[in-house]
PDB file of C-alpha atoms in Angstrom:
ATOM      1  CA  MET E  28      15.752  35.407  11.667  1.00  0.00           C
ATOM      2  CA  ALA E  29      16.008  32.970   8.746  1.00  0.00           C
ATOM      3  CA  SER E  30      13.794  30.502  10.592  1.00  0.00           C
ATOM      4  CA  ARG E  31      10.984  33.068  10.696  1.00  0.00           C
ATOM      5  CA  VAL E  32      11.201  34.337   7.100  1.00  0.00           C
ATOM      6  CA  PRO E  33       9.556  32.284   4.342  1.00  0.00           C
ATOM      7  CA  ILE E  34      11.550  31.501   1.198  1.00  0.00           C
ATOM      8  CA  ALA E  35       8.807  33.074  -0.919  1.00  0.00           C
ATOM      9  CA  GLU E  36       5.992  35.458  -0.087  1.00  0.00           C
ATOM     10  CA  ASP E  37       4.096  34.904  -3.336  1.00  0.00           C
ATOM     11  CA  ILE E  38       3.246  31.350  -4.428  1.00  0.00           C
ATOM     12  CA  THR E  39       1.232  30.620  -7.558  1.00  0.00           C
ATOM     13  CA  VAL E  40      -0.916  27.499  -7.657  1.00  0.00           C
ATOM     14  CA  GLU E  41      -0.960  26.193 -11.232  1.00  0.00           C
ATOM     15  CA  ALA E  42      -4.011  24.103 -12.067  1.00  0.00           C
ATOM     16  CA  ASP E  43      -5.098  22.800 -15.493  1.00  0.00           C
ATOM     17  CA  SER E  44      -2.880  25.034 -17.604  1.00  0.00           C
ATOM     18  CA  GLY E  45      -1.193  24.979 -20.962  1.00  0.00           C
ATOM     19  CA  GLY E  46       2.293  23.500 -21.188  1.00  0.00           C
ATOM     20  CA  HIS E  47       3.624  21.666 -18.129  1.00  0.00           C
ATOM     21  CA  THR E  48       0.653  20.766 -15.957  1.00  0.00           C
ATOM     22  CA  ASP E  49      -0.742  18.037 -13.736  1.00  0.00           C
ATOM     23  CA  ASN E  50      -4.257  18.799 -15.050  1.00  0.00           C
ATOM     24  CA  ARG E  51      -5.554  19.279 -11.504  1.00  0.00           C
ATOM     25  CA  PRO E  52      -8.794  21.277 -11.045  1.00  0.00           C
ATOM     26  CA  LEU E  53      -8.294  24.643  -9.386  1.00  0.00           C
ATOM     27  CA  THR E  54     -11.239  24.128  -7.039  1.00  0.00           C
ATOM     28  CA  ALA E  55      -9.455  21.173  -5.447  1.00  0.00           C
ATOM     29  CA  LEU E  56      -5.872  22.378  -5.635  1.00  0.00           C
ATOM     30  CA  LEU E  57      -6.076  26.010  -4.485  1.00  0.00           C
ATOM     31  CA  PRO E  58      -7.873  25.396  -1.155  1.00  0.00           C
ATOM     32  CA  ALA E  59      -5.374  22.647  -0.339  1.00  0.00           C
ATOM     33  CA  VAL E  60      -2.389  24.958  -0.837  1.00  0.00           C
ATOM     34  CA  VAL E  61      -4.090  27.836   1.006  1.00  0.00           C
ATOM     35  CA  GLY E  62      -4.684  25.466   3.917  1.00  0.00           C
ATOM     36  CA  LEU E  63      -1.052  24.360   3.817  1.00  0.00           C
ATOM     37  CA  ARG E  64       0.028  28.007   3.821  1.00  0.00           C
ATOM     38  CA  ASP E  65      -2.025  28.656   6.948  1.00  0.00           C
ATOM     39  CA  ALA E  66      -0.690  25.566   8.709  1.00  0.00           C
ATOM     40  CA  LEU E  67       2.958  26.388   7.957  1.00  0.00           C
ATOM     41  CA  THR E  68       2.476  30.030   8.937  1.00  0.00           C
ATOM     42  CA  ARG E  69       1.253  28.908  12.350  1.00  0.00           C
ATOM     43  CA  ARG E  70       3.988  26.306  12.706  1.00  0.00           C
ATOM     44  CA  PHE E  71       6.917  28.593  11.896  1.00  0.00           C
ATOM     45  CA  GLY E  72       5.417  31.844  13.133  1.00  0.00           C
ATOM     46  CA  TYR E  73       5.886  33.807   9.939  1.00  0.00           C
ATOM     47  CA  SER E  74       5.323  37.507  10.563  1.00  0.00           C
ATOM     48  CA  SER E  75       4.479  38.314   6.938  1.00  0.00           C
ATOM     49  CA  ARG E  76       1.491  36.807   5.187  1.00  0.00           C
ATOM     50  CA  ILE E  77       2.313  34.532   2.264  1.00  0.00           C
ATOM     51  CA  ARG E  78       0.161  35.394  -0.731  1.00  0.00           C
ATOM     52  CA  VAL E  79      -1.199  32.455  -2.730  1.00  0.00           C
ATOM     53  CA  GLY E  80      -2.225  33.171  -6.312  1.00  0.00           C
ATOM     54  CA  ALA E  81      -4.093  31.095  -8.861  1.00  0.00           C
ATOM     55  CA  ALA E  82      -3.310  30.149 -12.457  1.00  0.00           C
ATOM     56  CA  GLY E  83      -4.577  27.614 -14.958  1.00  0.00           C
ATOM     57  CA  GLY E  84      -7.984  27.487 -16.599  1.00  0.00           C
ATOM     58  CA  LEU E  85      -8.667  31.201 -16.080  1.00  0.00           C
ATOM     59  CA  GLY E  86     -10.179  32.508 -19.306  1.00  0.00           C
ATOM     60  CA  SER E  87     -13.474  34.086 -18.266  1.00  0.00           C
ATOM     61  CA  PRO E  88     -14.719  36.503 -15.575  1.00  0.00           C
ATOM     62  CA  ASP E  89     -16.572  33.654 -13.876  1.00  0.00           C
ATOM     63  CA  GLY E  90     -13.373  31.645 -13.574  1.00  0.00           C
ATOM     64  CA  VAL E  91     -11.394  34.589 -12.246  1.00  0.00           C
ATOM     65  CA  ALA E  92     -14.153  35.443  -9.746  1.00  0.00           C
ATOM     66  CA  ALA E  93     -14.188  31.814  -8.612  1.00  0.00           C
ATOM     67  CA  ALA E  94     -10.433  31.899  -8.026  1.00  0.00           C
ATOM     68  CA  PHE E  95     -10.750  34.967  -5.811  1.00  0.00           C
ATOM     69  CA  ALA E  96     -13.688  33.383  -3.994  1.00  0.00           C
ATOM     70  CA  LEU E  97     -11.481  30.375  -3.262  1.00  0.00           C
ATOM     71  CA  GLY E  98      -8.976  32.634  -1.534  1.00  0.00           C
ATOM     72  CA  ALA E  99      -6.546  33.587  -4.296  1.00  0.00           C
ATOM     73  CA  ALA E 100      -4.589  36.762  -3.570  1.00  0.00           C
ATOM     74  CA  TYR E 101      -4.024  37.326  -7.288  1.00  0.00           C
ATOM     75  CA  VAL E 102      -4.540  35.550 -10.606  1.00  0.00           C
ATOM     76  CA  LEU E 103      -2.163  34.769 -13.431  1.00  0.00           C
ATOM     77  CA  THR E 104      -3.196  34.094 -17.028  1.00  0.00           C
ATOM     78  CA  GLY E 105      -1.170  32.239 -19.618  1.00  0.00           C
ATOM     79  CA  SER E 106      -2.967  30.580 -22.522  1.00  0.00           C
ATOM     80  CA  VAL E 107      -5.128  33.615 -23.328  1.00  0.00           C
ATOM     81  CA  ASN E 108      -2.061  35.851 -23.517  1.00  0.00           C
ATOM     82  CA  GLN E 109      -0.615  33.788 -26.344  1.00  0.00           C
ATOM     83  CA  ALA E 110      -3.431  35.068 -28.536  1.00  0.00           C
ATOM     84  CA  SER E 111      -2.647  38.702 -27.695  1.00  0.00           C
ATOM     85  CA  VAL E 112      -1.107  41.120 -30.180  1.00  0.00           C
ATOM     86  CA  GLU E 113       2.009  41.377 -27.983  1.00  0.00           C
ATOM     87  CA  ALA E 114       2.690  37.628 -28.080  1.00  0.00           C
ATOM     88  CA  GLY E 115       5.570  36.405 -30.227  1.00  0.00           C
ATOM     89  CA  LEU E 116       3.433  33.692 -31.793  1.00  0.00           C
ATOM     90  CA  SER E 117       2.712  33.955 -35.514  1.00  0.00           C
ATOM     91  CA  ASP E 118      -0.600  35.393 -36.718  1.00  0.00           C
ATOM     92  CA  ASP E 119      -1.369  31.996 -38.245  1.00  0.00           C
ATOM     93  CA  ALA E 120      -1.002  30.250 -34.879  1.00  0.00           C
ATOM     94  CA  LYS E 121      -2.991  32.985 -33.132  1.00  0.00           C
ATOM     95  CA  ALA E 122      -5.811  32.413 -35.596  1.00  0.00           C
ATOM     96  CA  LEU E 123      -5.848  28.739 -34.577  1.00  0.00           C
ATOM     97  CA  LEU E 124      -6.033  29.731 -30.917  1.00  0.00           C
ATOM     98  CA  ALA E 125      -8.975  32.030 -31.654  1.00  0.00           C
ATOM     99  CA  LYS E 126     -10.936  29.006 -32.896  1.00  0.00           C
ATOM    100  CA  ALA E 127     -10.163  26.731 -29.947  1.00  0.00           C
ATOM    101  CA  ASP E 128     -12.948  25.401 -27.745  1.00  0.00           C
ATOM    102  CA  LEU E 129     -12.855  23.855 -24.281  1.00  0.00           C
ATOM    103  CA  ALA E 130     -11.876  20.352 -25.408  1.00  0.00           C
ATOM    104  CA  ASP E 131      -9.514  21.285 -28.242  1.00  0.00           C
ATOM    105  CA  MET E 132      -6.381  20.453 -26.239  1.00  0.00           C
ATOM    106  CA  ALA E 133      -4.293  17.313 -25.888  1.00  0.00           C
ATOM    107  CA  MET E 134      -1.309  16.042 -23.919  1.00  0.00           C
ATOM    108  CA  ALA E 135       1.885  15.517 -25.899  1.00  0.00           C
ATOM    109  CA  PRO E 136       5.530  14.630 -25.093  1.00  0.00           C
ATOM    110  CA  SER E 137       7.679  17.430 -23.733  1.00  0.00           C
ATOM    111  CA  ALA E 138      10.797  18.359 -25.681  1.00  0.00           C
ATOM    112  CA  ASP E 139      12.932  19.070 -22.617  1.00  0.00           C
ATOM    113  CA  MET E 140      11.971  15.901 -20.735  1.00  0.00           C
ATOM    114  CA  PHE E 141      11.164  13.582 -23.637  1.00  0.00           C
ATOM    115  CA  GLU E 142      13.025  10.547 -22.315  1.00  0.00           C
ATOM    116  CA  LEU E 143      11.186  10.722 -18.978  1.00  0.00           C
ATOM    117  CA  GLY E 144       7.777  10.602 -20.629  1.00  0.00           C
ATOM    118  CA  VAL E 145       6.783  14.019 -19.280  1.00  0.00           C
ATOM    119  CA  LYS E 146       3.930  15.610 -21.220  1.00  0.00           C
ATOM    120  CA  VAL E 147       2.686  19.124 -21.883  1.00  0.00           C
ATOM    121  CA  GLN E 148      -0.793  20.364 -22.770  1.00  0.00           C
ATOM    122  CA  VAL E 149      -0.986  21.730 -26.303  1.00  0.00           C
ATOM    123  CA  LEU E 150      -3.495  22.924 -28.859  1.00  0.00           C
ATOM    124  CA  ARG E 151      -5.058  20.018 -30.758  1.00  0.00           C
ATOM    125  CA  ARG E 152      -7.465  21.699 -33.165  1.00  0.00           C
ATOM    126  CA  GLY E 153      -5.858  22.705 -36.457  1.00  0.00           C
ATOM    127  CA  THR E 154      -2.580  20.909 -35.831  1.00  0.00           C
ATOM    128  CA  MET E 155      -1.473  17.272 -35.821  1.00  0.00           C
ATOM    129  CA  TYR E 156       1.471  17.866 -33.523  1.00  0.00           C
ATOM    130  CA  ALA E 157       0.133  15.984 -30.498  1.00  0.00           C
ATOM    131  CA  GLY E 158      -0.588  12.791 -32.411  1.00  0.00           C
ATOM    132  CA  ARG E 159       2.697  12.865 -34.290  1.00  0.00           C
ATOM    133  CA  ALA E 160       4.755  13.586 -31.182  1.00  0.00           C
ATOM    134  CA  CYS E 161       3.059  10.681 -29.391  1.00  0.00           C
ATOM    135  CA  GLN E 162       3.984   8.384 -32.286  1.00  0.00           C
ATOM    136  CA  LEU E 163       7.617   9.357 -31.844  1.00  0.00           C
ATOM    137  CA  TYR E 164       7.532   8.686 -28.116  1.00  0.00           C
ATOM    138  CA  GLU E 165       5.880   5.287 -28.569  1.00  0.00           C
ATOM    139  CA  THR E 166       8.577   4.402 -31.105  1.00  0.00           C
ATOM    140  CA  TYR E 167      11.254   5.541 -28.670  1.00  0.00           C
ATOM    141  CA  ARG E 168       9.807   3.320 -25.950  1.00  0.00           C
ATOM    142  CA  ALA E 169       9.507   0.286 -28.206  1.00  0.00           C
ATOM    143  CA  TYR E 170      12.966   0.147 -29.780  1.00  0.00           C
ATOM    144  CA  SER E 171      16.609   0.316 -28.701  1.00  0.00           C
ATOM    145  CA  GLY E 172      17.613   2.654 -31.515  1.00  0.00           C
ATOM    146  CA  LEU E 173      16.721   3.904 -34.977  1.00  0.00           C
ATOM    147  CA  GLU E 174      18.340   0.901 -36.599  1.00  0.00           C
ATOM    148  CA  ALA E 175      16.062  -1.409 -34.607  1.00  0.00           C
ATOM    149  CA  VAL E 176      12.915   0.251 -35.972  1.00  0.00           C
ATOM    150  CA  PRO E 177      11.494  -1.785 -38.912  1.00  0.00           C
ATOM    151  CA  ALA E 178      12.333  -0.229 -42.272  1.00  0.00           C
ATOM    152  CA  ASP E 179       8.701   0.322 -43.246  1.00  0.00           C
ATOM    153  CA  GLN E 180       7.996   2.075 -39.941  1.00  0.00           C
ATOM    154  CA  ARG E 181      11.058   4.297 -40.326  1.00  0.00           C
ATOM    155  CA  ALA E 182       9.895   5.252 -43.806  1.00  0.00           C
ATOM    156  CA  ARG E 183       6.427   6.044 -42.477  1.00  0.00           C
ATOM    157  CA  LEU E 184       7.852   8.272 -39.753  1.00  0.00           C
ATOM    158  CA  GLU E 185       9.937  10.146 -42.298  1.00  0.00           C
ATOM    159  CA  ARG E 186       6.998  10.536 -44.675  1.00  0.00           C
ATOM    160  CA  GLU E 187       4.057  11.154 -42.342  1.00  0.00           C
ATOM    161  CA  VAL E 188       5.532  12.596 -39.156  1.00  0.00           C
ATOM    162  CA  LEU E 189       8.959  14.151 -39.603  1.00  0.00           C
ATOM    163  CA  HIS E 190       8.691  15.154 -43.279  1.00  0.00           C
ATOM    164  CA  ALA E 191      12.450  14.765 -43.458  1.00  0.00           C
ATOM    165  CA  SER E 192      14.907  11.890 -43.579  1.00  0.00           C
ATOM    166  CA  LEU E 193      16.325  10.533 -40.345  1.00  0.00           C
ATOM    167  CA  ALA E 194      19.836  10.935 -41.794  1.00  0.00           C
ATOM    168  CA  ASP E 195      19.327  14.622 -42.532  1.00  0.00           C
ATOM    169  CA  ILE E 196      17.789  15.237 -39.118  1.00  0.00           C
ATOM    170  CA  TRP E 197      20.658  13.538 -37.351  1.00  0.00           C
ATOM    171  CA  ALA E 198      23.199  15.554 -39.367  1.00  0.00           C
ATOM    172  CA  GLU E 199      21.489  18.800 -38.349  1.00  0.00           C
ATOM    173  CA  THR E 200      21.087  17.648 -34.755  1.00  0.00           C
ATOM    174  CA  LYS E 201      24.716  16.557 -34.527  1.00  0.00           C
ATOM    175  CA  GLN E 202      25.904  19.924 -35.806  1.00  0.00           C
ATOM    176  CA  TYR E 203      23.685  21.705 -33.275  1.00  0.00           C
ATOM    177  CA  TRP E 204      24.982  19.737 -30.285  1.00  0.00           C
ATOM    178  CA  GLN E 205      28.610  19.981 -31.383  1.00  0.00           C
ATOM    179  CA  GLY E 206      28.355  23.719 -30.951  1.00  0.00           C
ATOM    180  CA  ARG E 207      26.400  23.493 -27.696  1.00  0.00           C
ATOM    181  CA  ASP E 208      27.347  20.344 -25.782  1.00  0.00           C
ATOM    182  CA  GLN E 209      29.724  17.885 -27.470  1.00  0.00           C
ATOM    183  CA  ALA E 210      29.123  15.340 -24.726  1.00  0.00           C
ATOM    184  CA  GLN E 211      25.648  14.793 -26.168  1.00  0.00           C
ATOM    185  CA  VAL E 212      27.149  13.811 -29.524  1.00  0.00           C
ATOM    186  CA  ALA E 213      29.691  11.486 -27.927  1.00  0.00           C
ATOM    187  CA  ARG E 214      26.955   9.808 -25.921  1.00  0.00           C
ATOM    188  CA  ALA E 215      24.714   9.479 -28.980  1.00  0.00           C
ATOM    189  CA  GLU E 216      27.494   7.751 -30.914  1.00  0.00           C
ATOM    190  CA  ARG E 217      27.871   5.239 -28.078  1.00  0.00           C
ATOM    191  CA  ASP E 218      24.181   4.835 -27.274  1.00  0.00           C
ATOM    192  CA  PRO E 219      21.709   4.306 -30.169  1.00  0.00           C
ATOM    193  CA  LYS E 220      18.791   4.933 -27.803  1.00  0.00           C
ATOM    194  CA  HIS E 221      20.099   8.388 -26.954  1.00  0.00           C
ATOM    195  CA  ARG E 222      20.697   9.188 -30.614  1.00  0.00           C
ATOM    196  CA  MET E 223      17.075   8.248 -31.348  1.00  0.00           C
ATOM    197  CA  ALA E 224      15.912  10.550 -28.545  1.00  0.00           C
ATOM    198  CA  LEU E 225      17.917  13.481 -29.924  1.00  0.00           C
ATOM    199  CA  VAL E 226      16.525  12.906 -33.414  1.00  0.00           C
ATOM    200  CA  PHE E 227      12.949  12.801 -32.168  1.00  0.00           C
ATOM    201  CA  ARG E 228      13.506  15.813 -29.943  1.00  0.00           C
ATOM    202  CA  TRP E 229      14.488  17.705 -33.106  1.00  0.00           C
ATOM    203  CA  TYR E 230      10.853  17.523 -34.184  1.00  0.00           C
ATOM    204  CA  LEU E 231       9.520  18.547 -30.778  1.00  0.00           C
ATOM    205  CA  SER E 232      11.832  21.564 -30.639  1.00  0.00           C
ATOM    206  CA  LYS E 233      11.308  22.654 -34.225  1.00  0.00           C
ATOM    207  CA  SER E 234       7.527  22.466 -33.923  1.00  0.00           C
ATOM    208  CA  SER E 235       7.503  25.367 -31.452  1.00  0.00           C
ATOM    209  CA  ARG E 236       9.673  27.471 -33.746  1.00  0.00           C
ATOM    210  CA  TRP E 237       7.444  26.746 -36.734  1.00  0.00           C
ATOM    211  CA  ALA E 238       4.465  28.057 -34.751  1.00  0.00           C
ATOM    212  CA  ILE E 239       6.386  31.195 -33.828  1.00  0.00           C
ATOM    213  CA  SER E 240       7.635  31.888 -37.346  1.00  0.00           C
ATOM    214  CA  GLY E 241       4.367  30.837 -38.987  1.00  0.00           C
ATOM    215  CA  ASP E 242       6.022  28.437 -41.442  1.00  0.00           C
ATOM    216  CA  PRO E 243       3.159  27.600 -43.857  1.00  0.00           C
ATOM    217  CA  THR E 244       4.801  24.344 -44.939  1.00  0.00           C
ATOM    218  CA  ARG E 245       4.722  23.018 -41.348  1.00  0.00           C
ATOM    219  CA  ARG E 246       1.326  24.344 -40.282  1.00  0.00           C
ATOM    220  CA  THR E 247       0.081  20.901 -39.251  1.00  0.00           C
ATOM    221  CA  ASP E 248       3.150  20.530 -37.022  1.00  0.00           C
ATOM    222  CA  TYR E 249       2.641  23.661 -34.916  1.00  0.00           C
ATOM    223  CA  GLN E 250       3.231  23.075 -31.207  1.00  0.00           C
ATOM    224  CA  VAL E 251       1.303  25.672 -29.211  1.00  0.00           C
ATOM    225  CA  TRP E 252       1.037  25.289 -25.449  1.00  0.00           C
ATOM    226  CA  CYS E 253      -2.593  25.805 -24.542  1.00  0.00           C
ATOM    227  CA  GLY E 254      -5.081  24.943 -21.804  1.00  0.00           C
ATOM    228  CA  PRO E 255      -8.898  24.940 -21.593  1.00  0.00           C
ATOM    229  CA  ALA E 256      -8.823  28.615 -20.546  1.00  0.00           C
ATOM    230  CA  MET E 257      -8.438  29.434 -24.240  1.00  0.00           C
ATOM    231  CA  GLY E 258     -11.752  27.767 -25.042  1.00  0.00           C
ATOM    232  CA  ALA E 259     -13.476  29.514 -22.145  1.00  0.00           C
ATOM    233  CA  PHE E 260     -12.084  32.838 -23.319  1.00  0.00           C
ATOM    234  CA  ASN E 261     -13.224  32.328 -26.914  1.00  0.00           C
ATOM    235  CA  ARG E 262     -16.744  31.451 -25.773  1.00  0.00           C
ATOM    236  CA  TRP E 263     -16.887  34.514 -23.552  1.00  0.00           C
ATOM    237  CA  VAL E 264     -15.662  37.032 -26.154  1.00  0.00           C
ATOM    238  CA  ALA E 265     -17.744  35.665 -29.043  1.00  0.00           C
ATOM    239  CA  GLY E 266     -19.563  38.536 -30.726  1.00  0.00           C
ATOM    240  CA  SER E 267     -17.564  41.208 -28.869  1.00  0.00           C
ATOM    241  CA  PHE E 268     -14.620  43.322 -30.008  1.00  0.00           C
ATOM    242  CA  LEU E 269     -12.224  40.811 -28.420  1.00  0.00           C
ATOM    243  CA  ALA E 270     -13.402  38.121 -30.820  1.00  0.00           C
ATOM    244  CA  ASP E 271     -11.012  39.611 -33.381  1.00  0.00           C
ATOM    245  CA  PRO E 272      -7.403  38.565 -32.569  1.00  0.00           C
ATOM    246  CA  ALA E 273      -6.250  41.986 -33.780  1.00  0.00           C
ATOM    247  CA  ASN E 274      -7.999  43.585 -30.772  1.00  0.00           C
ATOM    248  CA  ARG E 275      -6.661  41.192 -28.158  1.00  0.00           C
ATOM    249  CA  SER E 276      -4.090  43.316 -26.397  1.00  0.00           C
ATOM    250  CA  ALA E 277      -2.770  41.969 -23.109  1.00  0.00           C
ATOM    251  CA  VAL E 278      -4.080  45.053 -21.318  1.00  0.00           C
ATOM    252  CA  GLN E 279      -7.631  44.725 -22.691  1.00  0.00           C
ATOM    253  CA  ILE E 280      -7.679  41.008 -21.901  1.00  0.00           C
ATOM    254  CA  ALA E 281      -6.565  41.596 -18.297  1.00  0.00           C
ATOM    255  CA  ARG E 282      -8.806  44.588 -17.637  1.00  0.00           C
ATOM    256  CA  ASN E 283     -11.898  42.909 -19.035  1.00  0.00           C
ATOM    257  CA  LEU E 284     -11.271  39.739 -17.061  1.00  0.00           C
ATOM    258  CA  LEU E 285     -10.820  41.683 -13.827  1.00  0.00           C
ATOM    259  CA  GLU E 286     -13.720  44.066 -14.445  1.00  0.00           C
ATOM    260  CA  GLY E 287     -15.934  41.119 -15.334  1.00  0.00           C
ATOM    261  CA  ALA E 288     -14.827  39.243 -12.215  1.00  0.00           C
ATOM    262  CA  ALA E 289     -15.788  42.260 -10.104  1.00  0.00           C
ATOM    263  CA  VAL E 290     -19.241  42.377 -11.709  1.00  0.00           C
ATOM    264  CA  VAL E 291     -19.787  38.665 -11.092  1.00  0.00           C
ATOM    265  CA  THR E 292     -18.594  39.006  -7.493  1.00  0.00           C
ATOM    266  CA  ARG E 293     -20.922  41.938  -6.768  1.00  0.00           C
ATOM    267  CA  ALA E 294     -23.884  40.062  -8.197  1.00  0.00           C
ATOM    268  CA  HIS E 295     -23.055  37.039  -6.073  1.00  0.00           C
ATOM    269  CA  GLN E 296     -22.718  39.173  -2.939  1.00  0.00           C
ATOM    270  CA  LEU E 297     -26.188  40.585  -3.506  1.00  0.00           C
ATOM    271  CA  ARG E 298     -27.579  37.101  -4.012  1.00  0.00           C
ATOM    272  CA  THR E 299     -26.116  35.958  -0.705  1.00  0.00           C
ATOM    273  CA  TYR E 300     -28.200  38.690   0.953  1.00  0.00           C
ATOM    274  CA  ALA E 301     -31.336  37.191  -0.605  1.00  0.00           C
ATOM    275  CA  VAL E 302     -31.648  39.886  -3.258  1.00  0.00           C
ATOM    276  CA  PRO E 303     -33.382  38.407  -6.332  1.00  0.00           C
ATOM    277  CA  VAL E 304     -30.530  38.958  -8.781  1.00  0.00           C
ATOM    278  CA  PRO E 305     -31.385  38.167 -12.431  1.00  0.00           C
ATOM    279  CA  ALA E 306     -29.095  35.867 -14.395  1.00  0.00           C
ATOM    280  CA  GLU E 307     -28.129  38.740 -16.706  1.00  0.00           C
ATOM    281  CA  ALA E 308     -26.385  40.440 -13.781  1.00  0.00           C
ATOM    282  CA  PHE E 309     -23.735  37.718 -13.855  1.00  0.00           C
ATOM    283  CA  ALA E 310     -22.938  38.308 -17.528  1.00  0.00           C
ATOM    284  CA  PHE E 311     -20.226  40.766 -18.521  1.00  0.00           C
ATOM    285  CA  THR E 312     -19.700  41.598 -22.179  1.00  0.00           C
ATOM    286  CA  PRO E 313     -16.148  42.669 -23.062  1.00  0.00           C
ATOM    287  CA  ARG E 314     -15.751  46.350 -23.907  1.00  0.00           C
ATOM    288  CA  ARG E 315     -12.838  48.703 -24.475  1.00  0.00           C
ATOM    289  CA  LEU E 316     -11.580  49.718 -21.049  1.00  0.00           C
ATOM    290  CA  VAL E 317      -9.111  52.497 -20.324  1.00  0.00           C
TER     291      VAL E 317
END
């Protein structure tokens, strides 16, 4: 029986999303995975149909409608939910998200896979996190340890990037790892390169917490995972009740996206039957839905 039952019956295809992403366009990625699903279903004779959903870059009714047209069984939103009233992000960070446009994102080093050079997509507008985090990674790549970094460069990192001394950061980092994983401390004392990585990862980890707590002294260091869907969403809701972050509940965001996608889909269906559908029929203005 195990040979005929798939490991998962719901698989989400993640395109150009916030956070960890390969920045692949949904229009290229989703059909490829749907095709692979069909091929494997035939090969292994699965009796149940595997549902393939879409995520990444979905911030407007047009985008959601396009995902369904491509064959998505469901859609999943991420970036736009961070601006919702239910999100744990600070009001200050949510206000930054509400101002984001399509190109206000950047790739920056990931805290959990810093040494591997893995990057995440984050908000660029209103914060200097991406540029500062990249400076730390370039320094990590260039030198064998903190002591090998020229004194003037170390001072510049402390003054312009970390806003704290390397000694103080290491003391805090050492205390943290002693209570969590002492092997990390032992390795750092043997390997200057690893100690430098832990010190730099302090900034990458703290930056997310500053965005959550809304620390006004570290506003330019906020790390907020965000994809282009946020810009698409802000353009769509401009002038509507959802333009105000205080009205952006997760339920209203989801219902308006789905209702709007249905409107767009109906208009497109009529157009395929040669009905002269006006351009206004494809526009859906957000409204309070119950």
